GROMACS .gro file of C-alpha atoms in nm:
model
  459
    1MET     CA    1  13.530 -14.223  -7.201
    2SER     CA    2  13.693 -14.428  -6.922
    3GLU     CA    3  14.028 -14.416  -6.768
    4GLU     CA    4  14.300 -14.724  -6.925
    5LYS     CA    5  14.361 -14.878  -6.668
    6PHE     CA    6  14.792 -14.910  -6.617
    7TYR     CA    7  14.772 -15.282  -6.726
    8SER     CA    8  14.587 -15.238  -7.050
    9ARG     CA    9  14.943 -15.239  -7.302
   10PHE     CA   10  15.059 -15.517  -7.168
   11THR     CA   11  14.772 -15.740  -7.157
   12GLU     CA   12  14.770 -15.570  -7.603
   13LYS     CA   13  15.059 -15.722  -7.628
   14LYS     CA   14  14.965 -15.987  -7.522
   15SER     CA   15  14.722 -16.124  -7.708
   16SER     CA   16  14.909 -15.927  -7.996
   17LYS     CA   17  15.146 -16.244  -7.943
   18ALA     CA   18  14.814 -16.406  -7.952
   19GLU     CA   19  14.638 -16.391  -8.223
   20ALA     CA   20  14.998 -16.308  -8.465
   21LYS     CA   21  15.010 -16.735  -8.244
   22ASN     CA   22  14.682 -16.806  -8.415
   23ARG     CA   23  14.711 -16.729  -8.714
   24ARG     CA   24  15.050 -16.873  -8.781
   25ARG     CA   25  14.911 -17.180  -8.716
   26GLU     CA   26  14.628 -17.166  -8.906
   27PHE     CA   27  14.891 -17.061  -9.225
   28ASN     CA   28  15.102 -17.377  -9.128
   29ARG     CA   29  14.676 -17.582  -9.078
   30ASP     CA   30  14.666 -17.440  -9.529
   31ARG     CA   31  14.933 -17.568  -9.559
   32ASP     CA   32  14.982 -17.844  -9.485
   33LYS     CA   33  14.603 -17.947  -9.619
   34TYR     CA   34  14.771 -17.784  -9.965
   35PHE     CA   35  15.089 -18.006  -9.982
   36ASP     CA   36  14.815 -18.257  -9.815
   37GLU     CA   37  14.614 -18.250 -10.142
   38LYS     CA   38  14.867 -18.222 -10.410
   39ARG     CA   39  15.042 -18.541 -10.273
   40ARG     CA   40  14.631 -18.732 -10.285
   41GLY     CA   41  14.709 -18.570 -10.613
   42LEU     CA   42  14.953 -18.764 -10.762
   43ASP     CA   43  14.802 -19.082 -10.634
   44LYS     CA   44  14.538 -18.950 -10.876
   45LYS     CA   45  14.772 -19.015 -11.217
   46LYS     CA   46  14.784 -19.364 -11.107
   47GLN     CA   47  14.407 -19.314 -11.230
   48VAL     CA   48  14.396 -19.194 -11.578
   49SER     CA   49  14.360 -19.426 -11.855
   50PHE     CA   50  14.513 -19.373 -12.151
   51GLU     CA   51  14.419 -19.442 -12.470
   52THR     CA   52  14.553 -19.706 -12.676
   53ARG     CA   53  14.367 -19.739 -12.924
   54ASN     CA   54  14.321 -19.507 -13.217
   55VAL     CA   55  14.068 -19.193 -13.107
   56PRO     CA   56  13.997 -18.943 -13.270
   57VAL     CA   57  14.172 -18.626 -13.157
   58ASP     CA   58  14.031 -18.237 -13.256
   59ALA     CA   59  14.399 -18.113 -13.346
   60LYS     CA   60  14.791 -18.242 -13.429
   61ILE     CA   61  15.087 -18.082 -13.235
   62ILE     CA   62  15.292 -17.894 -13.411
   63SER     CA   63  15.546 -17.830 -13.220
   64SER     CA   64  15.523 -17.734 -12.841
   65PHE     CA   65  15.835 -17.559 -12.612
   66ASN     CA   66  15.840 -17.457 -12.222
   67CYS     CA   67  15.885 -17.108 -12.063
   68PHE     CA   68  16.088 -17.297 -11.725
   69ASP     CA   69  16.282 -17.597 -11.955
   70GLU     CA   70  16.598 -17.568 -11.709
   71LYS     CA   71  16.792 -17.724 -12.044
   72LYS     CA   72  16.813 -17.404 -12.185
   73LEU     CA   73  17.010 -17.243 -11.900
   74PRO     CA   74  17.429 -17.200 -11.935
   75ALA     CA   75  17.591 -17.389 -11.770
   76ASP     CA   76  17.795 -17.167 -11.572
   77ALA     CA   77  17.430 -17.013 -11.416
   78VAL     CA   78  17.296 -17.370 -11.379
   79LYS     CA   79  17.665 -17.345 -11.137
   80VAL     CA   80  17.642 -16.973 -10.981
   81LEU     CA   81  17.245 -17.122 -10.819
   82GLU     CA   82  17.391 -17.474 -10.705
   83THR     CA   83  17.670 -17.278 -10.481
   84TYR     CA   84  17.491 -16.952 -10.423
   85ASP     CA   85  17.464 -16.986 -10.063
   86SER     CA   86  17.861 -17.019 -10.047
   87ILE     CA   87  17.735 -16.735 -10.243
   88VAL     CA   88  17.620 -16.519  -9.992
   89GLN     CA   89  17.774 -16.680  -9.733
   90SER     CA   90  18.127 -16.471  -9.921
   91VAL     CA   91  17.922 -16.132  -9.883
   92ARG     CA   92  17.728 -16.122  -9.596
   93PRO     CA   93  17.955 -16.427  -9.362
   94MET     CA   94  17.705 -16.583  -9.111
   95ASN     CA   95  17.917 -16.791  -8.757
   96SER     CA   96  17.781 -17.098  -8.641
   97ARG     CA   97  17.494 -16.967  -8.379
   98GLN     CA   98  17.305 -16.767  -8.662
   99LEU     CA   99  17.329 -17.049  -8.970
  100ALA     CA  100  17.137 -17.224  -8.652
  101ALA     CA  101  16.866 -17.012  -8.644
  102LEU     CA  102  16.873 -16.907  -8.992
  103PRO     CA  103  16.538 -17.140  -9.096
  104LYS     CA  104  16.374 -17.007  -8.850
  105ASP     CA  105  16.446 -16.630  -8.962
  106ILE     CA  106  16.268 -16.772  -9.268
  107ARG     CA  107  15.938 -16.876  -9.134
  108THR     CA  108  15.926 -16.548  -8.957
  109LEU     CA  109  16.026 -16.388  -9.275
  110SER     CA  110  15.753 -16.573  -9.429
  111HIS     CA  111  15.507 -16.525  -9.152
  112GLN     CA  112  15.591 -16.140  -9.231
  113LEU     CA  113  15.501 -16.167  -9.605
  114THR     CA  114  15.170 -16.330  -9.597
  115ASP     CA  115  14.956 -16.344  -9.307
  116GLU     CA  116  15.133 -16.106  -9.132
  117ARG     CA  117  15.236 -15.869  -9.419
  118GLU     CA  118  14.919 -15.582  -9.236
  119SER     CA  119  15.108 -15.534  -8.948
  120ARG     CA  120  15.495 -15.559  -9.104
  121HIS     CA  121  15.689 -15.226  -9.090
  122VAL     CA  122  15.819 -15.104  -9.407
  123SER     CA  123  16.161 -15.079  -9.371
  124TYR     CA  124  16.145 -15.442  -9.208
  125MET     CA  125  16.405 -15.493  -9.460
  126ASN     CA  126  16.712 -15.324  -9.270
  127ALA     CA  127  16.655 -15.591  -8.955
  128THR     CA  128  16.970 -15.784  -9.010
  129GLU     CA  129  16.771 -16.147  -8.958
  130GLN     CA  130  16.502 -16.051  -9.203
  131LEU     CA  131  16.785 -15.883  -9.484
  132SER     CA  132  17.006 -16.232  -9.432
  133ALA     CA  133  16.676 -16.508  -9.480
  134TYR     CA  134  16.540 -16.314  -9.712
  135LEU     CA  135  16.899 -16.288  -9.954
  136ARG     CA  136  16.938 -16.670  -9.817
  137TYR     CA  137  16.570 -16.801  -9.938
  138PHE     CA  138  16.352 -16.593 -10.048
  139THR     CA  139  16.642 -16.461 -10.307
  140TRP     CA  140  16.732 -16.769 -10.365
  141TRP     CA  141  16.436 -16.880 -10.498
  142ASN     CA  142  16.358 -16.627 -10.699
  143LEU     CA  143  16.619 -16.671 -10.969
  144VAL     CA  144  16.568 -17.042 -10.952
  145ARG     CA  145  16.225 -16.891 -11.047
  146LEU     CA  146  16.334 -16.565 -11.287
  147THR     CA  147  16.667 -16.734 -11.469
  148ARG     CA  148  16.372 -17.010 -11.666
  149VAL     CA  149  16.138 -16.750 -11.685
  150PHE     CA  150  16.476 -16.528 -11.886
  151ALA     CA  151  16.630 -16.808 -12.028
  152ASN     CA  152  16.301 -16.968 -12.211
  153GLN     CA  153  16.217 -16.592 -12.446
  154LYS     CA  154  16.392 -16.495 -12.852
  155LYS     CA  155  16.795 -16.510 -12.883
  156ASP     CA  156  16.601 -16.070 -12.873
  157ALA     CA  157  16.304 -16.028 -12.686
  158PHE     CA  158  16.526 -15.791 -12.509
  159ASN     CA  159  16.740 -15.629 -12.813
  160LEU     CA  160  16.986 -15.426 -12.600
  161GLU     CA  161  17.284 -15.241 -12.797
  162ASP     CA  162  17.618 -15.075 -12.589
  163GLY     CA  163  17.547 -14.834 -12.384
  164ASP     CA  164  17.151 -14.930 -12.357
  165ALA     CA  165  16.995 -14.847 -12.024
  166VAL     CA  166  16.809 -15.066 -11.801
  167LEU     CA  167  16.554 -14.955 -11.534
  168ASP     CA  168  16.500 -15.266 -11.233
  169ILE     CA  169  16.225 -15.061 -10.992
  170GLY     CA  170  16.167 -15.181 -10.679
  171SER     CA  171  16.533 -15.408 -10.724
  172GLY     CA  172  16.589 -15.511 -10.346
  173PRO     CA  173  16.877 -15.732 -10.389
  174LEU     CA  174  16.896 -15.720 -10.732
  175THR     CA  175  16.736 -15.991 -10.773
  176ALA     CA  176  16.664 -15.955 -11.169
  177VAL     CA  177  16.929 -15.837 -11.261
  178THR     CA  178  17.212 -16.079 -11.176
  179ALA     CA  179  16.928 -16.297 -11.278
  180LEU     CA  180  16.903 -16.186 -11.640
  181TRP     CA  181  17.344 -16.165 -11.621
  182LEU     CA  182  17.324 -16.563 -11.556
  183ALA     CA  183  16.995 -16.634 -11.883
  184ARG     CA  184  17.141 -16.420 -12.145
  185PRO     CA  185  17.550 -16.489 -12.132
  186GLU     CA  186  17.456 -16.314 -12.487
  187LEU     CA  187  17.383 -16.004 -12.276
  188ARG     CA  188  17.672 -16.026 -12.034
  189GLY     CA  189  17.973 -15.879 -12.333
  190LYS     CA  190  17.655 -15.564 -12.359
  191LYS     CA  191  17.832 -15.237 -12.195
  192LEU     CA  192  17.500 -15.209 -12.039
  193VAL     CA  193  17.391 -14.896 -11.788
  194VAL     CA  194  17.157 -15.061 -11.535
  195TYR     CA  195  16.994 -14.823 -11.266
  196CYS     CA  196  16.836 -15.036 -10.945
  197MET     CA  197  16.612 -14.855 -10.768
  198ASP     CA  198  16.396 -14.896 -10.409
  199ILE     CA  199  16.376 -14.778 -10.115
  200SER     CA  200  16.678 -15.018  -9.950
  201GLN     CA  201  17.001 -14.843 -10.019
  202SER     CA  202  17.118 -15.204  -9.767
  203THR     CA  203  16.902 -15.436  -9.945
  204MET     CA  204  17.035 -15.276 -10.277
  205ALA     CA  205  17.435 -15.247 -10.161
  206ALA     CA  206  17.405 -15.621 -10.003
  207GLY     CA  207  17.291 -15.705 -10.340
  208GLU     CA  208  17.526 -15.539 -10.560
  209GLU     CA  209  17.825 -15.765 -10.370
  210ILE     CA  210  17.621 -16.069 -10.511
  211TYR     CA  211  17.599 -15.905 -10.803
  212LEU     CA  212  17.922 -15.875 -10.844
  213SER     CA  213  18.083 -16.176 -10.652
  214VAL     CA  214  17.833 -16.376 -10.907
  215ALA     CA  215  17.957 -16.222 -11.220
  216ALA     CA  216  18.268 -16.308 -11.179
  217LYS     CA  217  18.187 -16.678 -11.148
  218ALA     CA  218  18.000 -16.629 -11.455
  219ARG     CA  219  18.174 -16.448 -11.696
  220PRO     CA  220  18.117 -16.247 -12.013
  221LEU     CA  221  18.142 -16.451 -12.325
  222ASP     CA  222  18.438 -16.269 -12.502
  223GLU     CA  223  18.691 -16.200 -12.231
  224LYS     CA  224  18.755 -15.832 -12.342
  225ALA     CA  225  18.443 -15.752 -12.260
  226GLU     CA  226  18.430 -15.526 -11.905
  227PRO     CA  227  18.363 -15.735 -11.689
  228PHE     CA  228  17.971 -15.716 -11.523
  229TRP     CA  229  17.801 -15.414 -11.619
  230LYS     CA  230  17.740 -15.025 -11.502
  231ILE     CA  231  17.515 -15.056 -11.202
  232ILE     CA  232  17.371 -14.714 -11.080
  233ARG     CA  233  17.159 -14.758 -10.730
  234VAL     CA  234  16.852 -14.534 -10.689
  235LYS     CA  235  16.724 -14.443 -10.391
  236GLY     CA  236  16.346 -14.433 -10.442
  237GLU     CA  237  15.988 -14.463 -10.489
  238MET     CA  238  15.826 -14.508 -10.865
  239GLY     CA  239  15.893 -14.173 -11.025
  240THR     CA  240  16.220 -14.143 -10.909
  241GLY     CA  241  16.364 -14.017 -11.177
  242ILE     CA  242  16.740 -14.131 -11.358
  243ARG     CA  243  16.861 -13.953 -11.638
  244LYS     CA  244  16.811 -14.161 -11.969
  245LYS     CA  245  16.595 -14.354 -12.137
  246ALA     CA  246  16.498 -14.755 -12.044
  247LYS     CA  247  16.594 -14.986 -12.354
  248PHE     CA  248  16.456 -15.251 -12.130
  249ILE     CA  249  16.252 -15.211 -11.740
  250CYS     CA  250  16.099 -15.470 -11.526
  251THR     CA  251  16.004 -15.533 -11.163
  252ALA     CA  252  15.932 -15.853 -11.021
  253ASN     CA  253  15.717 -15.883 -10.678
  254MET     CA  254  15.703 -15.546 -10.655
  255PHE     CA  255  15.312 -15.484 -10.740
  256ASN     CA  256  15.158 -15.733 -10.498
  257GLU     CA  257  15.303 -15.508 -10.213
  258LEU     CA  258  15.210 -15.173 -10.290
  259TYR     CA  259  14.800 -15.275 -10.427
  260GLN     CA  260  14.828 -15.486 -10.078
  261LYS     CA  261  14.837 -15.197  -9.952
  262ASP     CA  262  14.617 -14.908 -10.215
  263LYS     CA  263  14.262 -14.863 -10.088
  264GLU     CA  264  14.176 -14.824 -10.513
  265ALA     CA  265  14.037 -15.001 -10.753
  266PRO     CA  266  14.231 -15.254 -10.948
  267GLU     CA  267  14.229 -15.072 -11.258
  268LYS     CA  268  14.291 -14.707 -11.161
  269ILE     CA  269  14.578 -14.893 -10.993
  270ALA     CA  270  14.653 -15.064 -11.302
  271ASP     CA  271  14.561 -14.712 -11.478
  272ARG     CA  272  14.898 -14.542 -11.280
  273GLN     CA  273  15.089 -14.778 -11.370
  274ILE     CA  274  15.116 -14.802 -11.675
  275GLN     CA  275  15.205 -14.434 -11.681
  276ASN     CA  276  15.440 -14.454 -11.445
  277LEU     CA  277  15.558 -14.733 -11.598
  278LEU     CA  278  15.615 -14.520 -11.984
  279ARG     CA  279  15.788 -14.263 -11.888
  280TYR     CA  280  16.107 -14.484 -11.766
  281ALA     CA  281  16.054 -14.648 -12.112
  282ASP     CA  282  16.235 -14.565 -12.429
  283GLU     CA  283  16.018 -14.579 -12.822
  284ASP     CA  284  16.184 -14.985 -12.888
  285CYS     CA  285  16.153 -15.028 -12.487
  286SER     CA  286  16.071 -15.425 -12.389
  287LEU     CA  287  15.877 -15.414 -12.030
  288PHE     CA  288  15.907 -15.687 -11.771
  289ILE     CA  289  15.650 -15.775 -11.482
  290ALA     CA  290  15.687 -16.090 -11.244
  291GLU     CA  291  15.451 -16.124 -10.921
  292PRO     CA  292  15.374 -16.437 -10.718
  293GLY     CA  293  15.162 -16.681 -10.884
  294MET     CA  294  14.873 -16.528 -10.617
  295PRO     CA  295  14.496 -16.486 -10.788
  296VAL     CA  296  14.515 -16.091 -10.667
  297ALA     CA  297  14.936 -16.044 -10.864
  298GLY     CA  298  14.683 -16.268 -11.211
  299ARG     CA  299  14.455 -15.989 -11.162
  300PHE     CA  300  14.702 -15.673 -11.159
  301ILE     CA  301  14.932 -15.905 -11.436
  302SER     CA  302  14.565 -15.913 -11.645
  303LEU     CA  303  14.526 -15.502 -11.588
  304MET     CA  304  14.837 -15.468 -11.678
  305ARG     CA  305  14.789 -15.680 -12.025
  306GLU     CA  306  14.505 -15.508 -12.181
  307ARG     CA  307  14.732 -15.185 -12.086
  308PHE     CA  308  15.013 -15.194 -12.314
  309ILE     CA  309  14.817 -15.335 -12.603
  310ARG     CA  310  14.649 -14.994 -12.555
  311ASN     CA  311  15.005 -14.855 -12.559
  312GLN     CA  312  15.090 -15.035 -12.869
  313PHE     CA  313  15.315 -15.331 -12.765
  314ARG     CA  314  15.341 -15.649 -12.862
  315ILE     CA  315  15.272 -15.922 -12.521
  316LEU     CA  316  15.601 -16.190 -12.615
  317SER     CA  317  15.517 -16.343 -12.312
  318PRO     CA  318  15.390 -16.562 -12.195
  319CYS     CA  319  15.058 -16.502 -12.408
  320PRO     CA  320  15.011 -16.690 -12.723
  321HIS     CA  321  14.789 -16.370 -12.917
  322GLN     CA  322  14.660 -16.089 -12.817
  323GLY     CA  323  14.338 -16.025 -12.769
  324GLU     CA  324  14.177 -16.076 -12.450
  325CYS     CA  325  14.302 -16.212 -12.201
  326ALA     CA  326  14.138 -16.567 -12.160
  327MET     CA  327  14.215 -16.604 -11.793
  328SER     CA  328  14.151 -16.260 -11.579
  329GLY     CA  329  14.134 -16.365 -11.278
  330LEU     CA  330  13.782 -16.113 -11.217
  331HIS     CA  331  13.710 -16.179 -10.867
  332ALA     CA  332  13.922 -16.497 -10.863
  333ARG     CA  333  14.056 -16.341 -10.498
  334TYR     CA  334  13.656 -16.326 -10.370
  335GLY     CA  335  13.604 -16.668 -10.473
  336GLY     CA  336  13.438 -16.587 -10.821
  337SER     CA  337  13.495 -16.851 -11.086
  338ALA     CA  338  13.780 -16.684 -11.346
  339LYS     CA  339  14.055 -16.825 -11.431
  340TRP     CA  340  14.384 -16.594 -11.296
  341CYS     CA  341  14.726 -16.738 -11.528
  342ASN     CA  342  14.975 -16.845 -11.328
  343PHE     CA  343  15.227 -17.093 -11.430
  344ALA     CA  344  15.405 -17.423 -11.268
  345PHE     CA  345  15.633 -17.552 -11.272
  346SER     CA  346  15.827 -17.876 -11.119
  347THR     CA  347  16.128 -17.826 -10.868
  348GLU     CA  348  16.317 -18.099 -10.880
  349GLY     CA  349  16.514 -17.921 -11.029
  350ALA     CA  350  16.653 -17.704 -10.860
  351PRO     CA  351  16.986 -17.710 -10.627
  352ALA     CA  352  16.978 -18.006 -10.338
  353LYS     CA  353  17.050 -17.769 -10.108
  354LEU     CA  354  16.807 -17.485 -10.113
  355LEU     CA  355  16.478 -17.829 -10.160
  356LYS     CA  356  16.678 -17.881  -9.763
  357LEU     CA  357  16.691 -17.541  -9.644
  358SER     CA  358  16.336 -17.513  -9.736
  359GLU     CA  359  16.279 -17.882  -9.594
  360SER     CA  360  16.420 -17.726  -9.250
  361ALA     CA  361  16.194 -17.382  -9.205
  362GLY     CA  362  15.882 -17.617  -9.271
  363LEU     CA  363  15.870 -17.470  -9.641
  364PRO     CA  364  15.881 -17.709  -9.872
  365LYS     CA  365  15.831 -17.725 -10.230
  366GLU     CA  366  15.707 -17.874 -10.480
  367ARG     CA  367  15.620 -17.708 -10.685
  368ALA     CA  368  15.766 -17.290 -10.746
  369VAL     CA  369  15.473 -17.088 -10.952
  370ILE     CA  370  15.568 -16.746 -11.108
  371SER     CA  371  15.251 -16.566 -11.279
  372TYR     CA  372  15.442 -16.282 -11.550
  373ILE     CA  373  15.406 -16.122 -11.843
  374LEU     CA  374  15.674 -15.945 -12.135
  375ALA     CA  375  15.618 -15.697 -12.401
  376LYS     CA  376  15.797 -15.500 -12.688
  377ARG     CA  377  15.684 -15.228 -12.784
  378GLU     CA  378  15.468 -15.267 -13.108
  379LYS     CA  379  15.757 -15.152 -13.352
  380ALA     CA  380  16.018 -15.305 -13.253
  381ALA     CA  381  15.828 -15.702 -13.195
  382ALA     CA  382  15.746 -15.637 -13.589
  383ALA     CA  383  15.997 -15.970 -13.669
  384GLU     CA  384  15.754 -16.176 -13.352
  385LYS     CA  385  15.386 -16.088 -13.479
  386ALA     CA  386  15.517 -16.196 -13.874
  387ALA     CA  387  15.576 -16.551 -13.739
  388ASP     CA  388  15.320 -16.548 -13.523
  389THR     CA  389  15.100 -16.647 -13.755
  390GLU     CA  390  15.172 -16.989 -13.796
  391GLY     CA  391  14.906 -17.251 -13.692
  392THR     CA  392  14.691 -17.243 -13.379
  393LYS     CA  393  14.869 -17.118 -13.035
  394VAL     CA  394  14.823 -17.236 -12.709
  395ALA     CA  395  14.947 -17.231 -12.384
  396VAL     CA  396  14.847 -17.532 -12.088
  397VAL     CA  397  14.864 -17.251 -11.748
  398SER     CA  398  14.732 -17.514 -11.500
  399ASP     CA  399  14.818 -17.834 -11.357
  400PRO     CA  400  14.695 -18.116 -11.495
  401ILE     CA  401  14.311 -18.154 -11.424
  402TYR     CA  402  14.214 -18.470 -11.376
  403LEU     CA  403  13.837 -18.542 -11.540
  404PRO     CA  404  13.570 -18.780 -11.451
  405GLY     CA  405  13.616 -19.076 -11.660
  406ASN     CA  406  13.959 -19.129 -11.593
  407ARG     CA  407  14.050 -18.860 -11.836
  408GLN     CA  408  14.371 -18.648 -11.811
  409GLY     CA  409  14.387 -18.221 -11.884
  410PHE     CA  410  14.471 -17.907 -11.929
  411TYR     CA  411  14.336 -17.543 -11.840
  412SER     CA  412  14.491 -17.345 -12.101
  413CYS     CA  413  14.445 -17.020 -12.304
  414SER     CA  414  14.432 -16.896 -12.712
  415GLU     CA  415  14.327 -16.688 -12.889
  416ARG     CA  416  13.931 -16.803 -12.869
  417GLY     CA  417  13.964 -16.811 -12.572
  418MET     CA  418  14.042 -17.010 -12.260
  419VAL     CA  419  14.041 -17.431 -12.383
  420LEU     CA  420  14.072 -17.722 -12.187
  421VAL     CA  421  14.306 -17.953 -12.447
  422LEU     CA  422  14.211 -18.281 -12.336
  423ASN     CA  423  14.523 -18.533 -12.331
  424PRO     CA  424  14.361 -18.911 -12.404
  425TYR     CA  425  14.717 -19.027 -12.543
  426GLY     CA  426  14.909 -18.978 -12.222
  427LYS     CA  427  15.163 -18.701 -12.397
  428ASN     CA  428  15.396 -18.459 -12.205
  429ILE     CA  429  15.265 -18.236 -12.197
  430LYS     CA  430  15.291 -18.037 -11.850
  431SER     CA  431  15.271 -17.547 -11.736
  432GLY     CA  432  15.427 -17.353 -11.919
  433ASP     CA  433  15.389 -17.550 -12.254
  434ILE     CA  434  15.302 -17.380 -12.544
  435LEU     CA  435  15.154 -17.588 -12.807
  436THR     CA  436  15.154 -17.514 -13.191
  437LEU     CA  437  14.834 -17.679 -13.288
  438SER     CA  438  14.669 -17.759 -13.686
  439PRO     CA  439  14.289 -17.833 -13.602
  440LEU     CA  440  14.195 -18.134 -13.747
  441THR     CA  441  13.787 -18.019 -13.578
  442PRO     CA  442  13.598 -17.660 -13.613
  443LEU     CA  443  13.613 -17.505 -13.289
  444ASP     CA  444  13.254 -17.431 -13.307
  445LYS     CA  445  13.177 -17.816 -13.308
  446LEU     CA  446  13.404 -17.893 -13.005
  447GLU     CA  447  13.242 -18.061 -12.620
  448LYS     CA  448  13.292 -17.837 -12.326
  449ASP     CA  449  13.359 -17.893 -12.052
  450ARG     CA  450  13.089 -17.893 -11.820
  451LYS     CA  451  13.266 -17.748 -11.548
  452SER     CA  452  13.417 -17.402 -11.689
  453GLY     CA  453  13.214 -17.360 -12.019
  454ALA     CA  454  13.572 -17.422 -12.196
  455PRO     CA  455  13.622 -17.560 -12.510
  456GLU     CA  456  13.803 -17.906 -12.452
  457ILE     CA  457  14.036 -18.016 -12.738
  458LYS     CA  458  14.157 -18.357 -12.767
  459VAL     CA  459  14.547 -18.313 -12.863
   0.00000   0.00000   0.00000
């Protein structure tokens, strides 16, 4: 073995820095390429030819709703989201120098969460600059996503009463808990015990301060109710014990970090994690998982969905059926042809100051993306099951697809598998729409999409 040169450790550091710089350059190039393609896609909209004549359709739309409808957000929640930066500033103030460095800190943390995640330290959130960047930017965007999802669920989707326990695993700065408070005013007056579980005590402490400040601005409907839920911070990973079975369990952006490091097959990871979750679950429990809208996350959500159904859970959202997942994302991360389930909504309605901060950090967002699933035990979901018998439900998953002949379509999920919903008349259809259709043409008589083989349904 050759003797190590005294200068080797210095050249290795330089090499490591150079490699990191190259990774960032590649990341920025890929990001710019993505937005250029999106802009070209927007230009293509002008080339779509919508029908003005009476062309037969294959199904009529009976009803529709969107999973991310911002109109469902309570007025006080919208106000809190718009002024969220001032709430964080009141809890964790930054001086002018720190505020000036914030865009750079956000950009640095973004790299650690994406292209540099393999070299990221496990306790990265304990660093002051990184925690501040996370709270002021990433938490803000996550609140925008999760409040949209929670606000658009059915009235009895969470089914929580006084004395019930909620468990937020991988809680971080209590993002999911804060989002639930904002999006569901009917739950604010409930006497809930909320267990927040995370390995970082400092992150949870900061999140609790933010939650309490938010609760002071978005108050319960009943003036006599307790002004906030009882928060119990639990330092530890999944598997750490709590005193009470949970009626509602949520995890947001937790599993993606786990399966990035775990070397086991995704199916094995999902088997283990469903058992971990069920150990905490009350007999009438609801379970919610949200992950970044990436192929590997879509695949994991699909695997967990399958295991929920095996364990007598009913899928409440976003799936319009209980059959086999039509967009499982199998091998999608390796370039496979299987579609993967993720939804996107426009950021036009996002807080103006958040959009400006995104631009300053060099991370402009034209759309927010998420993969998620909400499930409830079959016994507690009997009413939802009975209500699902009307019409044929289809979940619009993709952004508009521009097809030969100046046509517009959307890859969608149905109980009969993946379908391509065609939009010949230019109806207002977008990702996240749940359409109830009255079929006019038998499925086996429909034309097939040449690329995916999915039946084409003109609506």
